[in-house]
Short mmCIF file of C-alpha atoms and ligand atoms in Angstrom, two decimals:
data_model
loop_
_atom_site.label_atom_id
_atom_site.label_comp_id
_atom_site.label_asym_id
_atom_site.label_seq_id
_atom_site.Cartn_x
_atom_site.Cartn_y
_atom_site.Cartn_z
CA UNK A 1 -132.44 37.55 -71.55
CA UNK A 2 -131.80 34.15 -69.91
CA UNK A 3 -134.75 32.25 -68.33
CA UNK A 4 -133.88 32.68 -65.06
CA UNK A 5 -134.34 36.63 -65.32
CA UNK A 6 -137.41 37.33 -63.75
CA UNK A 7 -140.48 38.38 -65.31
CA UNK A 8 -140.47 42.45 -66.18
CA UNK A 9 -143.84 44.12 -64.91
CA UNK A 10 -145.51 45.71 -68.28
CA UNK A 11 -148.59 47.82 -68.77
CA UNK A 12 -150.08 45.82 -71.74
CA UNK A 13 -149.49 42.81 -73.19
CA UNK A 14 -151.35 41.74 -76.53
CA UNK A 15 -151.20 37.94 -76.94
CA UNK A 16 -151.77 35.20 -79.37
CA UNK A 17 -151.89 37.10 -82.70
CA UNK A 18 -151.07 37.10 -86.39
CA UNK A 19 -148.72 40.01 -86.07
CA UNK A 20 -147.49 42.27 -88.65
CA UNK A 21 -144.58 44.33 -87.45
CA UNK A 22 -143.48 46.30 -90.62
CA UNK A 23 -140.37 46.81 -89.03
CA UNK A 24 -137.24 47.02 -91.26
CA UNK A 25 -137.22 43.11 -91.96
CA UNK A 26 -140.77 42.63 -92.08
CA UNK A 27 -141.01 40.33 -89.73
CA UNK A 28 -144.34 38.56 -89.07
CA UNK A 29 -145.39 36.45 -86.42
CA UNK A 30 -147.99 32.92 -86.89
CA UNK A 31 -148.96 33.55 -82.86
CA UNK A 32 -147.13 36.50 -81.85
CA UNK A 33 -147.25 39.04 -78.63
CA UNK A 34 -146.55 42.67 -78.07
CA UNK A 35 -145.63 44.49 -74.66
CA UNK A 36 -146.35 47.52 -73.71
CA UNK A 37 -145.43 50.15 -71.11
CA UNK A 38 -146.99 53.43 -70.78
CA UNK A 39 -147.30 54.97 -75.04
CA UNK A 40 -144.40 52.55 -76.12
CA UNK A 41 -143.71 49.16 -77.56
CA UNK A 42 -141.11 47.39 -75.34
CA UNK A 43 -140.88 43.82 -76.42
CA UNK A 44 -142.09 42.06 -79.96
CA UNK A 45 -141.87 39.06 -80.58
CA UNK A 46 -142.82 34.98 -80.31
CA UNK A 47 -146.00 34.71 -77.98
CA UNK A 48 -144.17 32.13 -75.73
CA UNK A 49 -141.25 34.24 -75.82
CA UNK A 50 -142.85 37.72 -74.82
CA UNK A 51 -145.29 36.48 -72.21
CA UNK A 52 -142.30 34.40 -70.37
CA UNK A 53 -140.82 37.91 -69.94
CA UNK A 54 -143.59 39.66 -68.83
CA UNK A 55 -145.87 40.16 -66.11
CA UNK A 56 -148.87 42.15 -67.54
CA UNK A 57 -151.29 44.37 -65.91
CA UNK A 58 -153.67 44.05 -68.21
CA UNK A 59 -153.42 41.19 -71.22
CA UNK A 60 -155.39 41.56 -74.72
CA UNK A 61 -156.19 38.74 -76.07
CA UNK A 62 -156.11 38.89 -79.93
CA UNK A 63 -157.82 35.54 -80.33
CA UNK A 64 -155.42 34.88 -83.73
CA UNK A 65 -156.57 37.79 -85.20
CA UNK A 66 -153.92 40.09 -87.13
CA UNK A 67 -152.37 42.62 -85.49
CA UNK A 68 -150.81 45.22 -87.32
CA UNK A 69 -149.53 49.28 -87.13
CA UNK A 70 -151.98 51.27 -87.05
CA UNK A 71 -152.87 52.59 -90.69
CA UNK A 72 -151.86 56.16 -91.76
CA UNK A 73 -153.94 58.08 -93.93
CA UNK A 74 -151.65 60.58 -95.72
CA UNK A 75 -154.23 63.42 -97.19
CA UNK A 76 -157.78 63.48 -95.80
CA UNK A 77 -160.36 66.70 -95.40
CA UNK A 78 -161.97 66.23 -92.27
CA UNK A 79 -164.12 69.64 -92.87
CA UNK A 80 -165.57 68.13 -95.84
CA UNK A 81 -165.98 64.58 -94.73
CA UNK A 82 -169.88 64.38 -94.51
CA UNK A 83 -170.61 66.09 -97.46
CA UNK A 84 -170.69 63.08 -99.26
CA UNK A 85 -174.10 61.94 -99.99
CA UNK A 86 -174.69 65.77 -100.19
CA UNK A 87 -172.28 66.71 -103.52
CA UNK A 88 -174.19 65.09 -105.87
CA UNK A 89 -172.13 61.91 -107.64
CA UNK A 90 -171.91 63.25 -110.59
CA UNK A 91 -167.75 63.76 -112.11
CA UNK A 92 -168.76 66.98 -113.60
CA UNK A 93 -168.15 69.50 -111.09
CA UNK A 94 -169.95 72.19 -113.29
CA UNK A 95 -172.80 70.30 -113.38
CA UNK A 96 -173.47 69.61 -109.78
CA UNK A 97 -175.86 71.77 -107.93
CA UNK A 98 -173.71 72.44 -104.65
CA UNK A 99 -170.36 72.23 -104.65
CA UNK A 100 -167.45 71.66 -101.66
CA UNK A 101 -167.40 75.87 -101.52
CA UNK A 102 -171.04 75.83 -100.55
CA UNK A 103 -170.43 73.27 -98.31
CA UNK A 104 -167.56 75.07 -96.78
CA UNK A 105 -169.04 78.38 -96.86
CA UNK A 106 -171.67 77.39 -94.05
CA UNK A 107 -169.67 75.66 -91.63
CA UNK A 108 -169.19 76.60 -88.03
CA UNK A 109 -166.51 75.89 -85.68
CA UNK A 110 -168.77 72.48 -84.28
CA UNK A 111 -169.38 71.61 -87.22
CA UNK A 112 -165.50 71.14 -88.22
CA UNK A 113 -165.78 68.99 -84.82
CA UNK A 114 -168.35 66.78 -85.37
CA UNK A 115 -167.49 65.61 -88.43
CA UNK A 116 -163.54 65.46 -87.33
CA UNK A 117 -165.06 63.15 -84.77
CA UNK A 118 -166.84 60.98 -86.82
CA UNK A 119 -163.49 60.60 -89.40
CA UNK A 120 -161.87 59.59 -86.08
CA UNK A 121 -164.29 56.56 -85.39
CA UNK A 122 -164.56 55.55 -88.99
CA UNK A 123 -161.10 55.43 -89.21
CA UNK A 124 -160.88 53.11 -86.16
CA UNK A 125 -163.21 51.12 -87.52
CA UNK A 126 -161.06 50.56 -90.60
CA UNK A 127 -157.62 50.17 -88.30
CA UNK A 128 -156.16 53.99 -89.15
CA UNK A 129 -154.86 55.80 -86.26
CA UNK A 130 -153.42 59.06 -87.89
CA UNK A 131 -154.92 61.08 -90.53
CA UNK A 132 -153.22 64.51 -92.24
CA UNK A 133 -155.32 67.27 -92.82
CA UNK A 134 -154.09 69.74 -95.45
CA UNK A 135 -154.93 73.18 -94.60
CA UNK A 136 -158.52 73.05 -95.14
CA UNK A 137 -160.10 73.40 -91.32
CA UNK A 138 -161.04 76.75 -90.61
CA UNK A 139 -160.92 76.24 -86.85
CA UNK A 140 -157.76 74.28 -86.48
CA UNK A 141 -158.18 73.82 -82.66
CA UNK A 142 -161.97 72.17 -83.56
CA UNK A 143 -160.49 69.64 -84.94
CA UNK A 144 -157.72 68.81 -82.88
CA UNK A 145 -160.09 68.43 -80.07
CA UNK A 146 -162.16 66.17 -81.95
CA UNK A 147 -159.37 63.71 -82.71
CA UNK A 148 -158.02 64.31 -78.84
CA UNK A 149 -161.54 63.15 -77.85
CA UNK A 150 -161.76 60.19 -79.68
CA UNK A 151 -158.03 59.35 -79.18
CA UNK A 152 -156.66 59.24 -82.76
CA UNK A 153 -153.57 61.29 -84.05
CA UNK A 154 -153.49 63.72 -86.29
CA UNK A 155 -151.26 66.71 -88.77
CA UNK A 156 -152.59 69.82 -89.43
CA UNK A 157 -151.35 72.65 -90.87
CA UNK A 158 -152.49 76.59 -90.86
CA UNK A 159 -155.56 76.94 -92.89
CA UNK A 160 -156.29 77.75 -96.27
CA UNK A 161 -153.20 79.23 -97.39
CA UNK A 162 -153.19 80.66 -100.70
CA UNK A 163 -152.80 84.04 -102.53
CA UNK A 164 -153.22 83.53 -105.90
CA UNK A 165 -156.91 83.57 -107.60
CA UNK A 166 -157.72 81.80 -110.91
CA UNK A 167 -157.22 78.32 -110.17
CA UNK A 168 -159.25 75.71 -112.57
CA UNK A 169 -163.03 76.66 -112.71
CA UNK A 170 -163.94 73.54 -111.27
CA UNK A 171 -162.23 73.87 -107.76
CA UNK A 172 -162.38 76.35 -105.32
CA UNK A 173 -159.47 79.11 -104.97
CA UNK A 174 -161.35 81.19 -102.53
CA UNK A 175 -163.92 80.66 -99.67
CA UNK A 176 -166.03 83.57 -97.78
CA UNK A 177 -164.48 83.15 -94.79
CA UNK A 178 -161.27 83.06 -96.20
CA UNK A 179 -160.28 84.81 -99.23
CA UNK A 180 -157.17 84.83 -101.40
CA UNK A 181 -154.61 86.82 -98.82
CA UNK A 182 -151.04 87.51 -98.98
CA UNK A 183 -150.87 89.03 -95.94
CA UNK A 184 -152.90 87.12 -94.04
CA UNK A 185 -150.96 83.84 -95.47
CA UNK A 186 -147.69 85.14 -94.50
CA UNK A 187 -148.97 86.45 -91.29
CA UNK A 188 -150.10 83.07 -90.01
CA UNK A 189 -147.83 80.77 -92.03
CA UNK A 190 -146.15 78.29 -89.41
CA UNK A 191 -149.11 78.90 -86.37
CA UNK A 192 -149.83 75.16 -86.35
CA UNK A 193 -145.96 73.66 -85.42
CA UNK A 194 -146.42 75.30 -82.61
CA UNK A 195 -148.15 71.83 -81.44
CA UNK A 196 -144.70 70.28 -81.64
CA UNK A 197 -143.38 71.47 -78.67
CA UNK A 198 -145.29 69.32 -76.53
CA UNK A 199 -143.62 65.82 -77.68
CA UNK A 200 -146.34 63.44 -76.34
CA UNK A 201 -148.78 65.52 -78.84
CA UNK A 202 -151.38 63.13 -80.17
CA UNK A 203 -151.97 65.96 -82.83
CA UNK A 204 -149.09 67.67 -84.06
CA UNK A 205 -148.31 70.46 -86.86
CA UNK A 206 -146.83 70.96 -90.18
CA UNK A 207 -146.62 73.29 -93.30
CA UNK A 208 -149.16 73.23 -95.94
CA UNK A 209 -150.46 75.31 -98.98
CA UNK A 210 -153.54 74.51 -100.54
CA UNK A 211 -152.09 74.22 -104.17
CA UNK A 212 -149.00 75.73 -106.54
CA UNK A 213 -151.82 76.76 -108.54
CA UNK A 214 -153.47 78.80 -105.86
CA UNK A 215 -150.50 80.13 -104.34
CA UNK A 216 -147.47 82.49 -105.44
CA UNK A 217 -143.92 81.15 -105.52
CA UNK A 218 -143.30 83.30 -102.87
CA UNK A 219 -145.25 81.93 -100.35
CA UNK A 220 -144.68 78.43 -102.11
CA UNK A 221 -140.85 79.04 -101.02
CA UNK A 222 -141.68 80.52 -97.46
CA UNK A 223 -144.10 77.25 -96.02
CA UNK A 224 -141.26 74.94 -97.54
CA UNK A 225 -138.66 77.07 -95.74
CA UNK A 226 -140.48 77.11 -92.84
CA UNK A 227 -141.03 72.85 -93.30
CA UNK A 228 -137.28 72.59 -93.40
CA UNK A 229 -136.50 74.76 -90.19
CA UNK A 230 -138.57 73.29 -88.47
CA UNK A 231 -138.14 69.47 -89.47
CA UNK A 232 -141.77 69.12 -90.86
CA UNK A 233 -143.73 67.39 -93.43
CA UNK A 234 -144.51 70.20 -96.14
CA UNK A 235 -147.74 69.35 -98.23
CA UNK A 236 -150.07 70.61 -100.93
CA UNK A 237 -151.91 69.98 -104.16
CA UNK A 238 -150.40 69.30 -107.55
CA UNK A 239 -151.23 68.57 -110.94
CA UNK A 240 -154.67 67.28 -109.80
CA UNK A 241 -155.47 67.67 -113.66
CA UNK A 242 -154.60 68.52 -116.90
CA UNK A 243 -155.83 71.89 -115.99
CA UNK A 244 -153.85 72.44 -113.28
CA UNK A 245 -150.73 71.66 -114.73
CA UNK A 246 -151.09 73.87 -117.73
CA UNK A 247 -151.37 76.64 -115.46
CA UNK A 248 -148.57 76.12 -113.14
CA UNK A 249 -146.17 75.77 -116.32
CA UNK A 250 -147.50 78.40 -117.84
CA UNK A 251 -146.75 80.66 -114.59
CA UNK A 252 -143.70 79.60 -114.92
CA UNK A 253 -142.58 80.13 -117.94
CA UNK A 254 -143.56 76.80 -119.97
CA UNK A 255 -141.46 74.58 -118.41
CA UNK A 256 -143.20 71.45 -117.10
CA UNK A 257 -143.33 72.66 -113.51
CA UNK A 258 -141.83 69.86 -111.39
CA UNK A 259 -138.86 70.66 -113.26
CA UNK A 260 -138.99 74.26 -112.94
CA UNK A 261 -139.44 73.18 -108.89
CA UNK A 262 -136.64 71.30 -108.78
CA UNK A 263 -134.34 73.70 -110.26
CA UNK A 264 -136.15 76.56 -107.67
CA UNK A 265 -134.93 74.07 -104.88
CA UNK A 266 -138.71 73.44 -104.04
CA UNK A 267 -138.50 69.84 -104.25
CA UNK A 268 -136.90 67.46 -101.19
CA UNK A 269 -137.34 64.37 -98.95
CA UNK A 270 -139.51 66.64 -96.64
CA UNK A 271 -142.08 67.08 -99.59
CA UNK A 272 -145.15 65.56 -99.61
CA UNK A 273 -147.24 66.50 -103.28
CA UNK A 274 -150.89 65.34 -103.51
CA UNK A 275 -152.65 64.24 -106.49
CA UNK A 276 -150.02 64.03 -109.51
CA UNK A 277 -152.08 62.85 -111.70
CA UNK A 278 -150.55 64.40 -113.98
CA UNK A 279 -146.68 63.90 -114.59
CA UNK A 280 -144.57 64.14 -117.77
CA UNK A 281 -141.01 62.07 -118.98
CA UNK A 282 -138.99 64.66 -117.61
CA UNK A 283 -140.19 65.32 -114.38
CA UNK A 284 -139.82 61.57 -113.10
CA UNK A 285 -136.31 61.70 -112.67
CA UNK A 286 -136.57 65.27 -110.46
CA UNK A 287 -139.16 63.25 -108.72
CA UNK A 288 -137.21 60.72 -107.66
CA UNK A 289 -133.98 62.68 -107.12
CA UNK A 290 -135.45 64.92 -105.13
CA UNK A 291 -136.32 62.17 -102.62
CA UNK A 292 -140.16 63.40 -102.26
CA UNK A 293 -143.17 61.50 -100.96
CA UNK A 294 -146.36 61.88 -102.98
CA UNK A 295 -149.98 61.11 -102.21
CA UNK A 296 -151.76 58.67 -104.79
CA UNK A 297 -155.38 58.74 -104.50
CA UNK A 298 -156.46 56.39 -107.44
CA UNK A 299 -160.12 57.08 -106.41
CA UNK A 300 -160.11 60.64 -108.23
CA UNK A 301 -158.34 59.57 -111.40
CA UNK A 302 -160.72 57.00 -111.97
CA UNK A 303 -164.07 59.32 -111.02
CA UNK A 304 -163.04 62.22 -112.89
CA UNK A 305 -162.15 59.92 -115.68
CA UNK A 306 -158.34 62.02 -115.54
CA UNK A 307 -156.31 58.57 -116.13
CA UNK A 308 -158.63 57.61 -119.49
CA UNK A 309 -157.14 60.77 -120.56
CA UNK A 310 -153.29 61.07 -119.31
CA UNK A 311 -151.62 57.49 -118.30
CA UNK A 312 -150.86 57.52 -114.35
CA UNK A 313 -147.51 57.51 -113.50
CA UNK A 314 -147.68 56.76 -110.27
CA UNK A 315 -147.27 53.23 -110.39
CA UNK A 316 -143.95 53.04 -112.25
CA UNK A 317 -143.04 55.64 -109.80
CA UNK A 318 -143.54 53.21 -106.82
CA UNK A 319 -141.66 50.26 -108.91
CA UNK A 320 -138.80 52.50 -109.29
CA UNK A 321 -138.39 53.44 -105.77
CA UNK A 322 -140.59 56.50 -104.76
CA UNK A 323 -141.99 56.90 -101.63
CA UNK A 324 -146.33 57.07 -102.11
CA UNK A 325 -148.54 56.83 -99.97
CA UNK A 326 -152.39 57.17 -99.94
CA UNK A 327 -154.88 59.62 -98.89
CA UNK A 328 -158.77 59.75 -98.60
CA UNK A 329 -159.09 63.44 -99.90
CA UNK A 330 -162.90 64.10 -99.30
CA UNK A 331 -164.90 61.06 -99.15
CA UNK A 332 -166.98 61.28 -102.27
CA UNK A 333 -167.94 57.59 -102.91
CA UNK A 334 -164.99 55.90 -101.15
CA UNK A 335 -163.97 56.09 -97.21
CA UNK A 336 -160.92 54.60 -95.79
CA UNK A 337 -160.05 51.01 -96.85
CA UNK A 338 -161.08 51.35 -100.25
CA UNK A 339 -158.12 53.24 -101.66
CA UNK A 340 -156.20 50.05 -101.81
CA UNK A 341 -158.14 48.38 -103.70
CA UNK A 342 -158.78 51.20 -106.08
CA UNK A 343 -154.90 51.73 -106.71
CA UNK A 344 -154.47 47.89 -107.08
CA UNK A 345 -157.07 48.10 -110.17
CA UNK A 346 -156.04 51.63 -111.65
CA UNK A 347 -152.40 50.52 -111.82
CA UNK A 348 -153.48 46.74 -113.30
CA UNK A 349 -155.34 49.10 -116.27
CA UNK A 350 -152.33 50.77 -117.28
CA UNK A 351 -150.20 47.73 -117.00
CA UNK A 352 -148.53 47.24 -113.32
CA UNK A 353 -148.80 45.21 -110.32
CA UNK A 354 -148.78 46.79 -106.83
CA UNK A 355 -148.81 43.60 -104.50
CA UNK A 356 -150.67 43.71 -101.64
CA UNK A 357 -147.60 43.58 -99.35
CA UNK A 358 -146.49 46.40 -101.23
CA UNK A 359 -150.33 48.54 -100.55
CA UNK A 360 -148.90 47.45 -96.76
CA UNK A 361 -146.47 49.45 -96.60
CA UNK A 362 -147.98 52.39 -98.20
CA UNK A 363 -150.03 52.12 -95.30
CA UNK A 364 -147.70 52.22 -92.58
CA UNK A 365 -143.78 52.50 -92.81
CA UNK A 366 -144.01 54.59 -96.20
CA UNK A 367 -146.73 57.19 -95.28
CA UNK A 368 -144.86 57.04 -91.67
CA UNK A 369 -141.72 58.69 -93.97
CA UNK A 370 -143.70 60.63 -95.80
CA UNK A 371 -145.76 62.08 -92.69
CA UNK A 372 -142.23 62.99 -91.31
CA UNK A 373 -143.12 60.25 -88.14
CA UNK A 374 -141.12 57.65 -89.06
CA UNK A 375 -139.09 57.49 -85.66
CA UNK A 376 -142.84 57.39 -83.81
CA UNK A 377 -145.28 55.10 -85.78
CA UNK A 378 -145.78 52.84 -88.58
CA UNK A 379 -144.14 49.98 -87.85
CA UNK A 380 -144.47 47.54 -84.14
CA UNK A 381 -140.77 47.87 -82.81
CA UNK A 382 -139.35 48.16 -79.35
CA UNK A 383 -139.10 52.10 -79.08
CA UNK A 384 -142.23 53.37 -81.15
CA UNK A 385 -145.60 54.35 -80.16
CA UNK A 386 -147.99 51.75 -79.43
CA UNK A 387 -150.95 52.29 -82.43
CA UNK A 388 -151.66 49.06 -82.90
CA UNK A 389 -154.95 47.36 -84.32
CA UNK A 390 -155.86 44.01 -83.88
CA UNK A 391 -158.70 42.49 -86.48
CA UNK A 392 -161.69 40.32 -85.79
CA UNK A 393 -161.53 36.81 -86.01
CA UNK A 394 -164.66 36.03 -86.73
CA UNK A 395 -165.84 38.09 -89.68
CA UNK A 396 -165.94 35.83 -93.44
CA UNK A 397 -164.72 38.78 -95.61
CA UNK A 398 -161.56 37.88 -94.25
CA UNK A 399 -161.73 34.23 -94.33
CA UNK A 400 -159.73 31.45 -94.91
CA UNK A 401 -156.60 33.23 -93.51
CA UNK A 402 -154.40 31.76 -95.62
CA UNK A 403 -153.14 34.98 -97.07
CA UNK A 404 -154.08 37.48 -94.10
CA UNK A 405 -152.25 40.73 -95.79
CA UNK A 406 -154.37 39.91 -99.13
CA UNK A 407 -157.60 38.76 -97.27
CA UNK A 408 -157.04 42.43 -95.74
CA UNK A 409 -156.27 44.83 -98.18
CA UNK A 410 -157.95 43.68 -100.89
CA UNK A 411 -160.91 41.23 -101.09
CA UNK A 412 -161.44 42.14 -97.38
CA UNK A 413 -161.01 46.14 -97.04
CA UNK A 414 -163.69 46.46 -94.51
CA UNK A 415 -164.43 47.75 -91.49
CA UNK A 416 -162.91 44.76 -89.70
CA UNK A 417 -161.12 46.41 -86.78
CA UNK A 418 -161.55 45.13 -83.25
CA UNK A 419 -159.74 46.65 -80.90
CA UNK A 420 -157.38 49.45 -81.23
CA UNK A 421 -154.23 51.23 -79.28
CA UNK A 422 -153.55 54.62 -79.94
CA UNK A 423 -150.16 55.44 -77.87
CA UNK A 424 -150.71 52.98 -75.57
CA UNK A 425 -154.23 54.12 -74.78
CA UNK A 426 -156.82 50.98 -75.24
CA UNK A 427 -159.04 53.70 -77.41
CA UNK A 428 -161.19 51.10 -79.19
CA UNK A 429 -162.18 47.68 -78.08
CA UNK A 430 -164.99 44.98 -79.52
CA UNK A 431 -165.96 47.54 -81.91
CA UNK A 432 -166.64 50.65 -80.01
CA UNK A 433 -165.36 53.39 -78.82
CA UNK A 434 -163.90 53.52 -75.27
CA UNK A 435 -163.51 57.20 -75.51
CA UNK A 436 -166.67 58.87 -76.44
CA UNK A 437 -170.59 57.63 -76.36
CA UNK A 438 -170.43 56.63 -80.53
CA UNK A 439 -173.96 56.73 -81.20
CA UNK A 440 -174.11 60.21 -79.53
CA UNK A 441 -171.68 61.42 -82.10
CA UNK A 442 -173.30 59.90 -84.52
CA UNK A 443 -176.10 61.36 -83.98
CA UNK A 444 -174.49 64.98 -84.17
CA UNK A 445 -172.96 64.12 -87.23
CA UNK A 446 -176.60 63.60 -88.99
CA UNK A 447 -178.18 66.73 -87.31
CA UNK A 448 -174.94 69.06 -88.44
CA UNK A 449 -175.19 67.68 -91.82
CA UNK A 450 -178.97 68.60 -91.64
CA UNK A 451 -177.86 72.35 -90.20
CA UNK A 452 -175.34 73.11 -93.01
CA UNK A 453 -178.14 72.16 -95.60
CA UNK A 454 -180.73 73.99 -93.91
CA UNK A 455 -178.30 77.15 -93.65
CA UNK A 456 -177.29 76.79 -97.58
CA UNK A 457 -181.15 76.10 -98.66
CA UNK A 458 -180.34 73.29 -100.29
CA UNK A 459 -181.67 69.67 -100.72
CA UNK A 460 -180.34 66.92 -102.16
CA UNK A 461 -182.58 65.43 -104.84
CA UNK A 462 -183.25 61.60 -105.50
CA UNK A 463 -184.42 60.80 -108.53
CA UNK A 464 -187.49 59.02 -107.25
CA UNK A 465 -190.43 60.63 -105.38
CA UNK A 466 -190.00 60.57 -101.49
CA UNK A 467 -192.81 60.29 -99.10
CA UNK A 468 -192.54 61.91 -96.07
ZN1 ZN B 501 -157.34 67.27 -101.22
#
């Protein structure tokens, strides 16, 4: 554009920033500017640069805080998000008094809200804008509605779909409401895509199964037929455990089963495994033929004491190339934020280095990929969806600012977010919530905790006498 062009009108301009882009050459700006119109980015750049182009109806300042995509959280279980606290913290599932069935087992359709709220304005707080559910909300719509309302994204995929009983004893295969089902899985397999049509969707749909070990090869193969027709993320749980794996290969006739998947043509780039905590020599090269994502969630491995037990491969994984990304999972003693740092230290114990630039773009461009969104989010580029989050300034876990992608994901993985854009929509500013009344919903969030534990007669003990 030459300088004597005149000034385009845009909706929203964000000046005076450390920006991040994450676009394909990483480019990142000491003061820079993004513009704006309606849900897309039209300009990045150079503050000087952007604002001579624009004339703004509304300006953000950023006040030299960073600015960067909007974080995507790759594997998170809304439903069971406040039951922390409430599961006791003990890593022996067999030992703990109430378990994520009983927690399950006495929800309600509000309750699934609520608490998909709350996820919605802790993630804003931590600068995520899109979280994937996998299959675990009874009342789908509850929690699409919750994320509408507080003006996050979201994936979610038809509930609880699995067939097979006899999963490890320290998991759930089955809840009351909804059992083991064949025909019920089939029946409703592919409901949730139905979101897709609408292209503006804020939450959208794809294919999930809640584990191989839950679920028969035959409805294994339908979901990721169904993920490939329809040009969907497919997603489920795998090889969570030692446990797990023994009886998927056993199924399947001794084979390590990644193997056995790839040769069943159940592997591809649209494939998006959770856990793998536990993977063998021969099924990293299927791994990374086959062009799958995964979802590492370090936290897990480390509580359940899985990678004192069976080195985590992970790590070399993501030095040779495959696409991970991180997830939540249910928030037992960790929220978002604090997966990054978690990975960083699991993968220095078995003897790698994940750089912090690297845990960047696990955030954004490569769970974008693996969330099947790249064309929409993860990275600030003319064309994509404006989710962008811009950080205080004046909080000292971030300080000096010498190293702001450091300062952030590691030493600094706080709730540090200012203000955040969700497609274009100011949804969070100084803080709060422009969306919803927070401490209202906060509010609901304690009393439905207190319902569900008055409904399942339970209370959770402290070891030390409480007066009331
Ligand atoms: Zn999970």
């Amino acid at each position: 554009m030459t300088e004597e062009a005149p000034a385009a009108v845009c909706d929203t301009l964000i000046r005076n920033g450390y920006l991040i882009t994450m676009d394909t050459q990483r480019a990142v700006y000491a003061c820079g500017a993004v513009a704006i119109n309606g849900n897309a980015i039209v300009a990045v750049g150079r503050d000087a640069d952007i604002a001579a182009r624009f004339r703004p109806r509304r300006v953000i300042d950023a006040k030299g805080g960073v600015i960067h995509p909007g974080f995507i959280d790759c594997h998170c279980h809304v439903a069971i998000h406040l039951s922390r606290g409430i599961i006791p913290d003990h890593p022996t599932p067999q030992a703990a008094p109430f378990s994520f069935a009983d927690w399950t087992n006495h929800l309600e359709d509000e309750d699934e809200h609520i608490q998909a709220q709350i996820v919605g304005l802790e993630m804003l707080r931590h600068g995520y804008t899109f979280f994937l559910e996998p299959g675990t909300v009874y009342e789908p719509d509850a929690a699409a509605a919750a994320a509408e309302s507080v003006g996050v994204r979201a994936g979610l995929a038809d509930p609880y779909m699995w067939d097979v009983s006899g999963g490890p004893q320290s998991r759930p295969s089955t809840t009351r409401r909804i059992p083991n089902d064949a025909k019920r899985a089939f029946k409703v397999l592919g409901g949730q895509l139905a979101r897709n049509k609408d292209p503006d969707a804020l939450v959208r749909g794809h294919v999930a199964i809640y584990g191989a070990c839950y679920s028969s090869e035959s409805l294994m193969r339908a979901a990721k037929d169904c993920a490939d027709a329809h040009g969907v993320t497919f997603t489920m749980h795998h090889n969570f455990d030692q446990d797990d794996a023994k009886i998927v290969d056993e199924r399947y006739g001794g084979v390590h089963n990644m193997v056995y998947f790839a040769k069943r043509g159940l592997l591809g780039p649209n494939c998006l495994y959770v856990h793998m905590n536990i993977i063998r020599d021969d099924e990293i090269p299927v791994i990374l033929d086959s062009g799958m994502s995964l979802v590492w969630q370090p936290g897990n491995s480390m509580y359940y004491k899985i990678n004192a037990n069976f080195k985590p491969r992970i790590p070399e994984l993501i030095e040779r190339g495959c696409n991970v990304a991180f997830g939540v999972d249910a928030a037992k003693i960790w929220t978002f934020g604090d997966l990054e740092l978690l990975g960083y230290l699991d993968a220095s114990q078995h003897g790698h280095y994940i750089s912090a630039a690297r845990i960047m773009e696990m955030r954004t461009v490569h769970a974008a990929h693996a969330v099947g969104l790249s064309h929409m989010i993860g990275s600030i580029e003319s064309g994509k969806r404006a989710d962008i989050v811009i950080r205080s300034v004046d909080v000292p876990e971030i300080l000096p600012g010498a190293n702001p992608i450091q300062e952030l994901l590691l030493s600094g993985h706080r709730a540090t977010a200012s203000t955040v854009l969700v497609d274009g929509r100011l949804v969070f500013l100084d803080g709060r919530s422009t969306q919803v009344d927070q401490n209202t919903v906060i509010a609901a969030g304690r009393a439905m905790a207190r319902r569900v534990l008055d409904r399942a007669g339970y209370i959770p003990r402290l070891p030390w006498t409480v007066v009331n």
